[in-house]
CSV table of C-alpha atoms in Angstrom, one decimal:
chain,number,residue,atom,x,y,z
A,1,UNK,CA,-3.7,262.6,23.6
A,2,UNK,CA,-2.3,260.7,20.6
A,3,UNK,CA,-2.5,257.2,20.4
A,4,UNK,CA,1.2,255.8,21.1
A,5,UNK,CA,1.7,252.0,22.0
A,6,UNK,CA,4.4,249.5,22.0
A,7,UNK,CA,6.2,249.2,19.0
A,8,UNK,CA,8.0,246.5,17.2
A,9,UNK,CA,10.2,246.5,14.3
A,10,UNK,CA,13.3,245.6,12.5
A,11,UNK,CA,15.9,248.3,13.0
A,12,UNK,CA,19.4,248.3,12.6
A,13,UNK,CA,20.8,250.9,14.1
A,14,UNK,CA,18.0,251.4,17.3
A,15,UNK,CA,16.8,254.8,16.3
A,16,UNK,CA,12.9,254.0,14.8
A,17,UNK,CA,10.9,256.6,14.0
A,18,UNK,CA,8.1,254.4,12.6
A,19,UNK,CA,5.6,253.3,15.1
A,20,UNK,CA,3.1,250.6,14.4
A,21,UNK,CA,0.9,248.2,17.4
A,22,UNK,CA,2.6,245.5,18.4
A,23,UNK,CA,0.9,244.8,22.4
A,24,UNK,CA,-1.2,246.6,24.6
A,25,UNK,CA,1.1,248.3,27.3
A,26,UNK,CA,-0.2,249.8,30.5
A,27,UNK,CA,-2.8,252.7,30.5
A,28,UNK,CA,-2.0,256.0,30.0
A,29,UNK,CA,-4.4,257.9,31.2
A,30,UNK,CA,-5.0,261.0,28.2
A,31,UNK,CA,-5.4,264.9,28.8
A,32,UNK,CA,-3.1,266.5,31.5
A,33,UNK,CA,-2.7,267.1,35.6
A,34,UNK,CA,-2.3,269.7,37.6
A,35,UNK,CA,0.6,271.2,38.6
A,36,UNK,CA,2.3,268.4,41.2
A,37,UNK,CA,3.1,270.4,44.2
A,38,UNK,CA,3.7,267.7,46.6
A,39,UNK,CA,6.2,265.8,44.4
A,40,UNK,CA,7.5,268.6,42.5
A,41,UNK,CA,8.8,271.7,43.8
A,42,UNK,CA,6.0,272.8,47.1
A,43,UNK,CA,3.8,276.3,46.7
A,44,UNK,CA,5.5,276.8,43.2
A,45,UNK,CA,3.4,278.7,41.0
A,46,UNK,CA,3.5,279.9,37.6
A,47,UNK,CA,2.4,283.4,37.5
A,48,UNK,CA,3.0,285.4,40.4
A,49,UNK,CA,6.1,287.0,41.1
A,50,UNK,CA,5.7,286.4,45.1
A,51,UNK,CA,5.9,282.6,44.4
A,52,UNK,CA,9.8,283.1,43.2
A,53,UNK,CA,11.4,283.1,46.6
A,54,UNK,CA,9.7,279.7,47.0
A,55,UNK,CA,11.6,278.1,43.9
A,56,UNK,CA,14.6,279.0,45.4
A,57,UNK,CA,13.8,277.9,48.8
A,58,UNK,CA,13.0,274.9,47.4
A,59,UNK,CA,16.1,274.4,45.2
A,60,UNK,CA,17.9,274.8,48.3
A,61,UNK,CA,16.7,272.1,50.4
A,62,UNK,CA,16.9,269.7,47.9
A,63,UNK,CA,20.3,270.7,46.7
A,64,UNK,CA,22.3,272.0,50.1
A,65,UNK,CA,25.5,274.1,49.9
A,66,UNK,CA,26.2,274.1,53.3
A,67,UNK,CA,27.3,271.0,55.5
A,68,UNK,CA,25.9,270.6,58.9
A,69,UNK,CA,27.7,270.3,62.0
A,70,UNK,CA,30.1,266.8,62.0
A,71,UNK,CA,27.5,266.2,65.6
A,72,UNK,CA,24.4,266.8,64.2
A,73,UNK,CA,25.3,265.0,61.2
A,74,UNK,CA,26.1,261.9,62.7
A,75,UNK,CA,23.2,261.8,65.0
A,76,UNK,CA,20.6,262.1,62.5
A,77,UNK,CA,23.0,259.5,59.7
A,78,UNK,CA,22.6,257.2,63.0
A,79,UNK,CA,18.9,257.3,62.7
A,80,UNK,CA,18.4,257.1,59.4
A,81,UNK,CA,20.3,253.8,58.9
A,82,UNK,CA,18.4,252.6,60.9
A,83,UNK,CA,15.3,253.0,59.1
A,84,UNK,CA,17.5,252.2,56.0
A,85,UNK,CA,20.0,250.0,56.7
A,86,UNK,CA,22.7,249.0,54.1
A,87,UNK,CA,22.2,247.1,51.5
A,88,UNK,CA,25.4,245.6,51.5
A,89,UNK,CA,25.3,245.0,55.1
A,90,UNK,CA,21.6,242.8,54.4
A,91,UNK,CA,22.4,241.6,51.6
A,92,UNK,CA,22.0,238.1,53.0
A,93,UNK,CA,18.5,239.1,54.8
A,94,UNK,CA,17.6,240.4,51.1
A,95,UNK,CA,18.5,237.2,48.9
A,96,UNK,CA,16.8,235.6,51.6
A,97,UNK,CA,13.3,237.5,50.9
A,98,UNK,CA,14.0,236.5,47.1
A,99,UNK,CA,14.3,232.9,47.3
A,100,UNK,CA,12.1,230.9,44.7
A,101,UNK,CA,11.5,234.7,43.0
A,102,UNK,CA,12.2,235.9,39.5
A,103,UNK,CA,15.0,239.3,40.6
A,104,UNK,CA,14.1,241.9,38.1
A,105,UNK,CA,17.0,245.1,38.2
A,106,UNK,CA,16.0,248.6,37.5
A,107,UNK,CA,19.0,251.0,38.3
A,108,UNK,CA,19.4,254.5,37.4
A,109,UNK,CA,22.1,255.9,36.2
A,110,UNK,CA,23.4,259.3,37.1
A,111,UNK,CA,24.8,259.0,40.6
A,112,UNK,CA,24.1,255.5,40.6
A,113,UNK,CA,26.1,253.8,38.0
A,114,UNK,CA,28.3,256.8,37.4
A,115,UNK,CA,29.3,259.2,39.9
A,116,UNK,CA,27.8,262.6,39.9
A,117,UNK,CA,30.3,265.5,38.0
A,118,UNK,CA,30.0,269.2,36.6
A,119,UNK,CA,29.6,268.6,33.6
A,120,UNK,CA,26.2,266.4,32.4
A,121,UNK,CA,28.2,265.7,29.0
A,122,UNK,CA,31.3,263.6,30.8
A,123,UNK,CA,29.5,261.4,33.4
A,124,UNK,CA,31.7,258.5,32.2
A,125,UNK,CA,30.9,255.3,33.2
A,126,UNK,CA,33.8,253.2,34.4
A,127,UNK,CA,34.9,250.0,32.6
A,128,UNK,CA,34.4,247.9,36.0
A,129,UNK,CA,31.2,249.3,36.2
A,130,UNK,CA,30.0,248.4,32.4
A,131,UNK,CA,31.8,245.1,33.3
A,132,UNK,CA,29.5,244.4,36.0
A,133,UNK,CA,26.4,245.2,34.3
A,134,UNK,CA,26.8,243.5,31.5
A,135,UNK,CA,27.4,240.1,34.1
A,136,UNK,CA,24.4,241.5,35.9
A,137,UNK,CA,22.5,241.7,33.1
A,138,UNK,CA,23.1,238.1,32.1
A,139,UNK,CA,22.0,236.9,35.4
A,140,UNK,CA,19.1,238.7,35.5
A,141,UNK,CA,16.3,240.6,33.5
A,142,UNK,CA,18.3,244.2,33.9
A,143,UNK,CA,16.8,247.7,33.4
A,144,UNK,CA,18.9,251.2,34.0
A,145,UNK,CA,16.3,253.7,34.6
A,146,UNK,CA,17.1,257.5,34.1
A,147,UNK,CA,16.5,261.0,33.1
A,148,UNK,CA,18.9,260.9,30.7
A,149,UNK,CA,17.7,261.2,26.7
A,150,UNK,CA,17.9,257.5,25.6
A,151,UNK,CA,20.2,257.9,22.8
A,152,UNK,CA,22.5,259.4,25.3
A,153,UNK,CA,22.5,257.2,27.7
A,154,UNK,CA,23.3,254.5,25.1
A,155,UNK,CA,26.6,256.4,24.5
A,156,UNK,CA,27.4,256.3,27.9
A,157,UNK,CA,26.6,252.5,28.6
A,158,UNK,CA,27.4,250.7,24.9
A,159,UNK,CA,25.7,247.8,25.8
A,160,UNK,CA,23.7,246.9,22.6
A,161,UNK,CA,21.7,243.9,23.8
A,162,UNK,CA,20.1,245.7,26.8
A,163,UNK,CA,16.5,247.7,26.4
A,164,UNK,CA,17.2,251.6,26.9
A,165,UNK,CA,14.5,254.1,28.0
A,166,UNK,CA,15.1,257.4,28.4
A,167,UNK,CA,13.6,260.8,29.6
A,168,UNK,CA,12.1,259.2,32.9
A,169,UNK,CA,10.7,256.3,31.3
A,170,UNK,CA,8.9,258.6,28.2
A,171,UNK,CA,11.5,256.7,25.6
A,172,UNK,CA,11.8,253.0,26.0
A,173,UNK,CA,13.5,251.0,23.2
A,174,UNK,CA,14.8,247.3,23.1
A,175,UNK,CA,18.1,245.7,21.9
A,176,UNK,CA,19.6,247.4,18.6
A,177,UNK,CA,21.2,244.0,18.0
A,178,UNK,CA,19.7,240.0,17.9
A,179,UNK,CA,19.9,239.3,21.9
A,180,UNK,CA,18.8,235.7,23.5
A,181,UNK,CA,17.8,238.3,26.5
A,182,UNK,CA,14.9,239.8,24.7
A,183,UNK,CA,11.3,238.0,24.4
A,184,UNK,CA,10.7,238.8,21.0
A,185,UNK,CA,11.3,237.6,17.3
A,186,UNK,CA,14.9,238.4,16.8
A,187,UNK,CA,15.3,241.2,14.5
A,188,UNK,CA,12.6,243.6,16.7
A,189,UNK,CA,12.5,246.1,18.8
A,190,UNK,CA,10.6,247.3,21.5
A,191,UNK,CA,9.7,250.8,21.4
A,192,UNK,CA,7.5,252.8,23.4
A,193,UNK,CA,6.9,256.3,23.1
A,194,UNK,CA,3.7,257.9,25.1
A,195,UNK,CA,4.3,261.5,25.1
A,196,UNK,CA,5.5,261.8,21.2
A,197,UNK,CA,3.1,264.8,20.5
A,198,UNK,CA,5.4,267.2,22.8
A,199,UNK,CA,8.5,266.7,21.0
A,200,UNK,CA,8.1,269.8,19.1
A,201,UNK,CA,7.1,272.0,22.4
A,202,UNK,CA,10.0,270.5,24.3
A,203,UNK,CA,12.6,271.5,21.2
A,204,UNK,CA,11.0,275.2,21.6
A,205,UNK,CA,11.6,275.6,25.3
A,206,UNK,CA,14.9,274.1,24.8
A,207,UNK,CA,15.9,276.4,22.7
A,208,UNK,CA,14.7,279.6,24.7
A,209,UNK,CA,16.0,278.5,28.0
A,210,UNK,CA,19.7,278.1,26.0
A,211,UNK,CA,19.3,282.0,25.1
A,212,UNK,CA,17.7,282.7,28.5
A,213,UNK,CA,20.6,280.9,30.5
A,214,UNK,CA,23.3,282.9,28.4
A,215,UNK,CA,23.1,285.5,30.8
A,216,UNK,CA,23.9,283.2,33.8
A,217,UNK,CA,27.5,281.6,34.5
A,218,UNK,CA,27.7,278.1,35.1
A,219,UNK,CA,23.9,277.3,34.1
A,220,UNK,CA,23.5,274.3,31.6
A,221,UNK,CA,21.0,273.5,29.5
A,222,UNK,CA,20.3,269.7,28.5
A,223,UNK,CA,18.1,268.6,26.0
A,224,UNK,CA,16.7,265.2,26.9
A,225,UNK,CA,14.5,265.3,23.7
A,226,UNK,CA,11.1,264.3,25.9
A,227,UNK,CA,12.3,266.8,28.6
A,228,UNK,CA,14.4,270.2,28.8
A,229,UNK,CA,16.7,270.1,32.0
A,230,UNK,CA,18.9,273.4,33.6
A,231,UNK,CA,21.4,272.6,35.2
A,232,UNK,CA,22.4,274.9,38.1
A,233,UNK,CA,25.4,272.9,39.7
A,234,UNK,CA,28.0,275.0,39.2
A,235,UNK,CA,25.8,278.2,39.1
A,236,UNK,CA,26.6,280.5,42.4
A,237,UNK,CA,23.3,280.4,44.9
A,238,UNK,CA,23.5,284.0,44.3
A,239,UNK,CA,22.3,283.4,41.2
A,240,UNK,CA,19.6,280.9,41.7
A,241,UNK,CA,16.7,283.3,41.9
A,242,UNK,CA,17.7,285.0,38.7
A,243,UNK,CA,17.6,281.3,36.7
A,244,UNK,CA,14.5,280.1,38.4
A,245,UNK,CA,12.9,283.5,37.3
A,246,UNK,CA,14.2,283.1,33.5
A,247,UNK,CA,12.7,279.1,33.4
A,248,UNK,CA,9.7,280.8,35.2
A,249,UNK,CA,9.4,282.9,31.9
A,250,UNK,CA,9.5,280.4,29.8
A,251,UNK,CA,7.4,277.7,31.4
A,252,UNK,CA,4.5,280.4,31.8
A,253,UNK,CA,3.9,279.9,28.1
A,254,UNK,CA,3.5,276.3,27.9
A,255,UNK,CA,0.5,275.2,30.2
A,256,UNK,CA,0.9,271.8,29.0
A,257,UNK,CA,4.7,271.2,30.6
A,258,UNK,CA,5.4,271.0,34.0
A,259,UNK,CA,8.6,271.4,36.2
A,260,UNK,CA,10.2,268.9,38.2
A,261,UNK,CA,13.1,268.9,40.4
A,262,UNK,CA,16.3,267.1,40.9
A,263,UNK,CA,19.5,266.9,42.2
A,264,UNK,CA,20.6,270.6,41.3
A,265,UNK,CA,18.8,270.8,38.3
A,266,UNK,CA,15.4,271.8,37.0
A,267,UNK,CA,13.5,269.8,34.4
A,268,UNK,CA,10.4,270.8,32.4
A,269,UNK,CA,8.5,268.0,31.3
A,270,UNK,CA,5.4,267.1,29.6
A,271,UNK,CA,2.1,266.9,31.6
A,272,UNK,CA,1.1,263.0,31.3
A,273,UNK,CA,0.9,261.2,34.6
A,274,UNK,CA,4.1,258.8,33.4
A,275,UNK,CA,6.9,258.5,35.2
A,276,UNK,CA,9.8,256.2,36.4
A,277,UNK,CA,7.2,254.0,38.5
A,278,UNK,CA,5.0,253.7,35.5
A,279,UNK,CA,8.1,253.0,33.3
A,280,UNK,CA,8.9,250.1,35.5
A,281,UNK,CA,5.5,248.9,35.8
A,282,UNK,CA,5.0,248.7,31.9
A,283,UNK,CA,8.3,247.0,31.7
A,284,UNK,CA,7.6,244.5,34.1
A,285,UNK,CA,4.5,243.9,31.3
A,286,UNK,CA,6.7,243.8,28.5
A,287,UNK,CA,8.5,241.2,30.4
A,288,UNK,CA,5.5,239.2,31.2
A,289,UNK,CA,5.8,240.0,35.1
A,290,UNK,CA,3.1,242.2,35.3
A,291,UNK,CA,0.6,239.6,37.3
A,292,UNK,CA,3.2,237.4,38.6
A,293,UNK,CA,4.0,236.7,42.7
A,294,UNK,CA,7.0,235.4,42.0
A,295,UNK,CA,9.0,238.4,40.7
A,296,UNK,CA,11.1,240.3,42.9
A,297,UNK,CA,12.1,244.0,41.2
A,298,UNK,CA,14.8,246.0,42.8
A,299,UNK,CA,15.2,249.5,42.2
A,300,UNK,CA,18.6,251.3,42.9
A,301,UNK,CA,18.3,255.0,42.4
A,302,UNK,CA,19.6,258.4,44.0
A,303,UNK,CA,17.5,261.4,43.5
A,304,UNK,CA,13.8,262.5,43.6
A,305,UNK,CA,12.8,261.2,40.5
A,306,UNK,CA,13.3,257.8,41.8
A,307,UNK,CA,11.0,257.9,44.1
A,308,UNK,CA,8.3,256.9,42.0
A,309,UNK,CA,9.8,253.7,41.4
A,310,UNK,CA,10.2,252.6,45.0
A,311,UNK,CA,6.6,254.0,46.0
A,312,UNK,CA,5.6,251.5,42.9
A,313,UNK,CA,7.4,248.4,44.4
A,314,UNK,CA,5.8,249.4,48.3
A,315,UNK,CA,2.6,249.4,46.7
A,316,UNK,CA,3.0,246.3,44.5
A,317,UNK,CA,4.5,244.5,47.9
A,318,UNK,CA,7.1,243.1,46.0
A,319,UNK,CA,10.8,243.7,46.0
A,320,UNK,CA,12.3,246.9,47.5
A,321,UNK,CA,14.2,250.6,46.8
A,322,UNK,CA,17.7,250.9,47.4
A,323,UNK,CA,18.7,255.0,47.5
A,324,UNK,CA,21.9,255.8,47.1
A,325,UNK,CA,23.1,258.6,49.2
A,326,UNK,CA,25.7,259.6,51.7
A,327,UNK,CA,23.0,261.4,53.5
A,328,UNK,CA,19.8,261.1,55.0
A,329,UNK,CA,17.2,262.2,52.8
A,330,UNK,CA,13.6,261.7,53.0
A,331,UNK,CA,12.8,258.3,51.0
A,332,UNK,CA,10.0,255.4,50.4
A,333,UNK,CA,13.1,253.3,49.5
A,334,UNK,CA,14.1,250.2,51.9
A,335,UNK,CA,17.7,250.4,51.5
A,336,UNK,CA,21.1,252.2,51.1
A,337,UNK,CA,24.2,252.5,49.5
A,338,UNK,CA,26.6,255.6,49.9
A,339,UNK,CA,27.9,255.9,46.3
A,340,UNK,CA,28.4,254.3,42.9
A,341,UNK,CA,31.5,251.9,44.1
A,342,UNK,CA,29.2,250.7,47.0
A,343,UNK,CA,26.3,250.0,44.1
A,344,UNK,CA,29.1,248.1,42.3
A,345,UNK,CA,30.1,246.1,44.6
A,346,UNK,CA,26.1,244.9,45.3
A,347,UNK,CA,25.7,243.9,42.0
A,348,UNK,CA,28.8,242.1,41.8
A,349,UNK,CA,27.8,240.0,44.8
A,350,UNK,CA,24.6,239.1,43.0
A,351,UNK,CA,26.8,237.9,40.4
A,352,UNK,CA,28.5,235.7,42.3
A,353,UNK,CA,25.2,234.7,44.4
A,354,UNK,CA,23.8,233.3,41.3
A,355,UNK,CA,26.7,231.7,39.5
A,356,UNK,CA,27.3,229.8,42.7
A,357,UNK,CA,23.6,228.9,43.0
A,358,UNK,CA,23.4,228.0,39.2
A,359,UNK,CA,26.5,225.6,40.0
A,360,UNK,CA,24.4,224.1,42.6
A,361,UNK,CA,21.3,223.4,40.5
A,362,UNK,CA,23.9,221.7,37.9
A,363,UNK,CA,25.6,219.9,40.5
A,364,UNK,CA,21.9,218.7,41.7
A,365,UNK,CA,20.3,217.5,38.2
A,366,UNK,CA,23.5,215.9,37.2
A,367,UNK,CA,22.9,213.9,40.7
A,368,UNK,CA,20.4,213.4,42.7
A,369,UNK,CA,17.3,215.5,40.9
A,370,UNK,CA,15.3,215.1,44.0
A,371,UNK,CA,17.8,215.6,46.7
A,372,UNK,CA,17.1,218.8,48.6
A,373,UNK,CA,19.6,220.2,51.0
A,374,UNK,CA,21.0,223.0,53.0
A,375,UNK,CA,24.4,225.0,50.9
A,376,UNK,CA,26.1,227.6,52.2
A,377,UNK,CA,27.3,230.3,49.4
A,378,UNK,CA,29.4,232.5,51.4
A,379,UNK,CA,27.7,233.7,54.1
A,380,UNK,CA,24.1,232.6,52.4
A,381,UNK,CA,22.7,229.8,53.8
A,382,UNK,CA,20.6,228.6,50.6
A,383,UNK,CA,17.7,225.9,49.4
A,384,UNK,CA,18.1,224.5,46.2
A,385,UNK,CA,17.2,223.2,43.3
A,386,UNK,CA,16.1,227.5,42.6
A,387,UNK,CA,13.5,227.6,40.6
A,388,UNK,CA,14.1,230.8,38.3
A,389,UNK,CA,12.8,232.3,35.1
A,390,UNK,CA,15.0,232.1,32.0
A,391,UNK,CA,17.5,235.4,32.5
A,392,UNK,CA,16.8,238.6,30.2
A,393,UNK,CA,17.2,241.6,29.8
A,394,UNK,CA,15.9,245.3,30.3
A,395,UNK,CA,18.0,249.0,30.6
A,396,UNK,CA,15.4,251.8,31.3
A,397,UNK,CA,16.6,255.4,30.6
């Protein structure tokens, strides 16, 4: 594998092609792994035409068509919140866990900060939303993880002083204007590219899977520059065994790409072992986390891919998942929320939680600096002075 590191340098418009070593991020291991069965889709194979029935079957489960019976439903929805109880609902129990910590936000963005439509092109985020995140984001050091290509998702967000990183992590860059958030010399930017070498593969399959998915309605093809995604929402089940036998075709020439799944869409990607809980691990490093106990990352995301990030935080033992869903889905994540507004209104309450908190501390040095004392904020019973890291900023794509 080709050497690609962290990158700094000047850039105007946040597009740099030129890489040069600015830090040592985290190791990427070279060469490639084997086909991921347990977190990709399960007995898929390449070659043999008997495996095809199992790409469906799996495309099916994690993308159901049918509802279940309004008894069932609630039974099982019962137990799960149990196990994941609503984030919302604990927020007090979670800012609790926090206290005296650096919070650190990673949040995807595709059913997470902008609801889930048709079309891949218009998932619009909302003005209240991009309100909130850019409060968020001067709270806190704030990262939106996702899928998405990175220049995309920059057209979607326009937040110009936030780090974007794109294609699961594989495309990180940092603010494409001056921003007090970012821990470098103003005029640089972060950029971190470790699978560069497969750009020209991934424009190749991209452009046969757009002639392959001519011949089936509704099927999309997105190109996420480090990754080539097919969308199959609005493709009729009938169907589904006729696209996942055209991708087949396709990814049977390129033994260095793999296929992952999503929510109703399949993405081919290249074969490094980096993901979207390596992406947030090398962030945390870029933010000069990496060793720290006092950090406390929270991860909000909704589909498979996330997953990786909230098995990252259990294994760290710091901070926590939050998956949003309106269903019970298998998940490493701690928490829940049912749907963008409900994401909103959580990161609007940490808002609040640390302007009034930041009030205190004020209200405290301007008095008595060593007075220590009960407060309630809301219905937070809080210690201060806080001690807290200088807020800044991170957006991973």
């Amino acid at each position: 594998m080709t050497q690609q590191n962290v990158v700094l340098s000047k850039t105007k418009s946040g597009i740099n092609r030129d890489l040069t070593v600015a830090q040592k991020p985290p190791a990427v291991p070279g060469g490639y792994i084997p086909f991921p069965r347990r977190r990709v889709l399960k007995n898929l194979e390449i070659n043999g035409g008997q495996r095809i029935n199992a790409w469906v079957d799996s495309m099916r489960a994690s993308s159901p068509t049918q509802a279940k019976s309004t008894s069932s439903f609630a039974e099982e929805h019962s137990s799960w919140i149990l196990r994941h109880p609503s984030a919302l609902d604990m927020f007090e129990q979670i800012m609790d866990a926090s206290r005296g910590k650096q919070i650190v936000m990673f949040l995807d963005y595709d059913g997470t900060l902008s609801p889930i439509v048709d079309d891949p092109d218009r998932a619009f985020m909302s003005d209240s939303m991009r309100k909130t995140v850019r409060k968020l984001a001067r709270c806190f050091p704030t990262a939106i993880v996702t899928g998405r290509c990175r220049d995309k998702v920059y057209n979607f967000v326009r937040l110009a002083e936030l780090y974007y990183a794109g294609s699961h992590g594989m495309d990180i860059q940092g603010p494409t204007r001056d921003s007090k958030y970012s821990n470098k010399d103003k005029g640089e930017a972060l950029l971190f590219q470790p699978a560069s070498e497969f750009l020209p593969m991934i424009d190749e399959v991209y452009n046969q899977l757009v002639e392959k998915m001519k011949s089936i309605p509704g099927a999309r093809v997105e190109n996420n520059k480090f990754c080539a995604s097919v969308h199959f929402r609005c493709v009729d089940e009938k169907k589904w065994s006729e696209l996942a036998q055209e991708v087949r075709s396709v990814l049977k020439e390129y033994p260095k790409l793999r296929l992952n799944q999503g929510r109703k869409v399949l993405e081919i990607r290249p074969s490094i072992k980096w993901d979207k809980g390596k992406a947030l691990e090398f962030l945390l490093e870029s933010l000069g986390f990496a060793n720290c106990n006092d950090v406390f990352p929270v991860y909000i995301g909704d589909d498979k891919t996330d997953e990786d990030a909230f098995m990252k935080l259990r294994d760290r033992g710091q901070g926590f998942g939050i998956l949003v869903s309106k269903f019970p889905k298998d998940t490493t994540a701690s928490y829940s929320l049912q749907e963008p507004n409900e994401v909103m209104d959580f990161l609007q309450r940490l808002v609040e939680w640390k302007q009034v908190s930041l009030r205190l501390r004020a209200r405290s040095h301007s008095g008595n600096k060593h007075r220590r004392g009960p407060y309630r904020l809301g219905l937070l019973e809080y210690f201060y002075p806080v001690s807290e890291a200088d807020s800044k900023v991170v957006v991973v794509g």
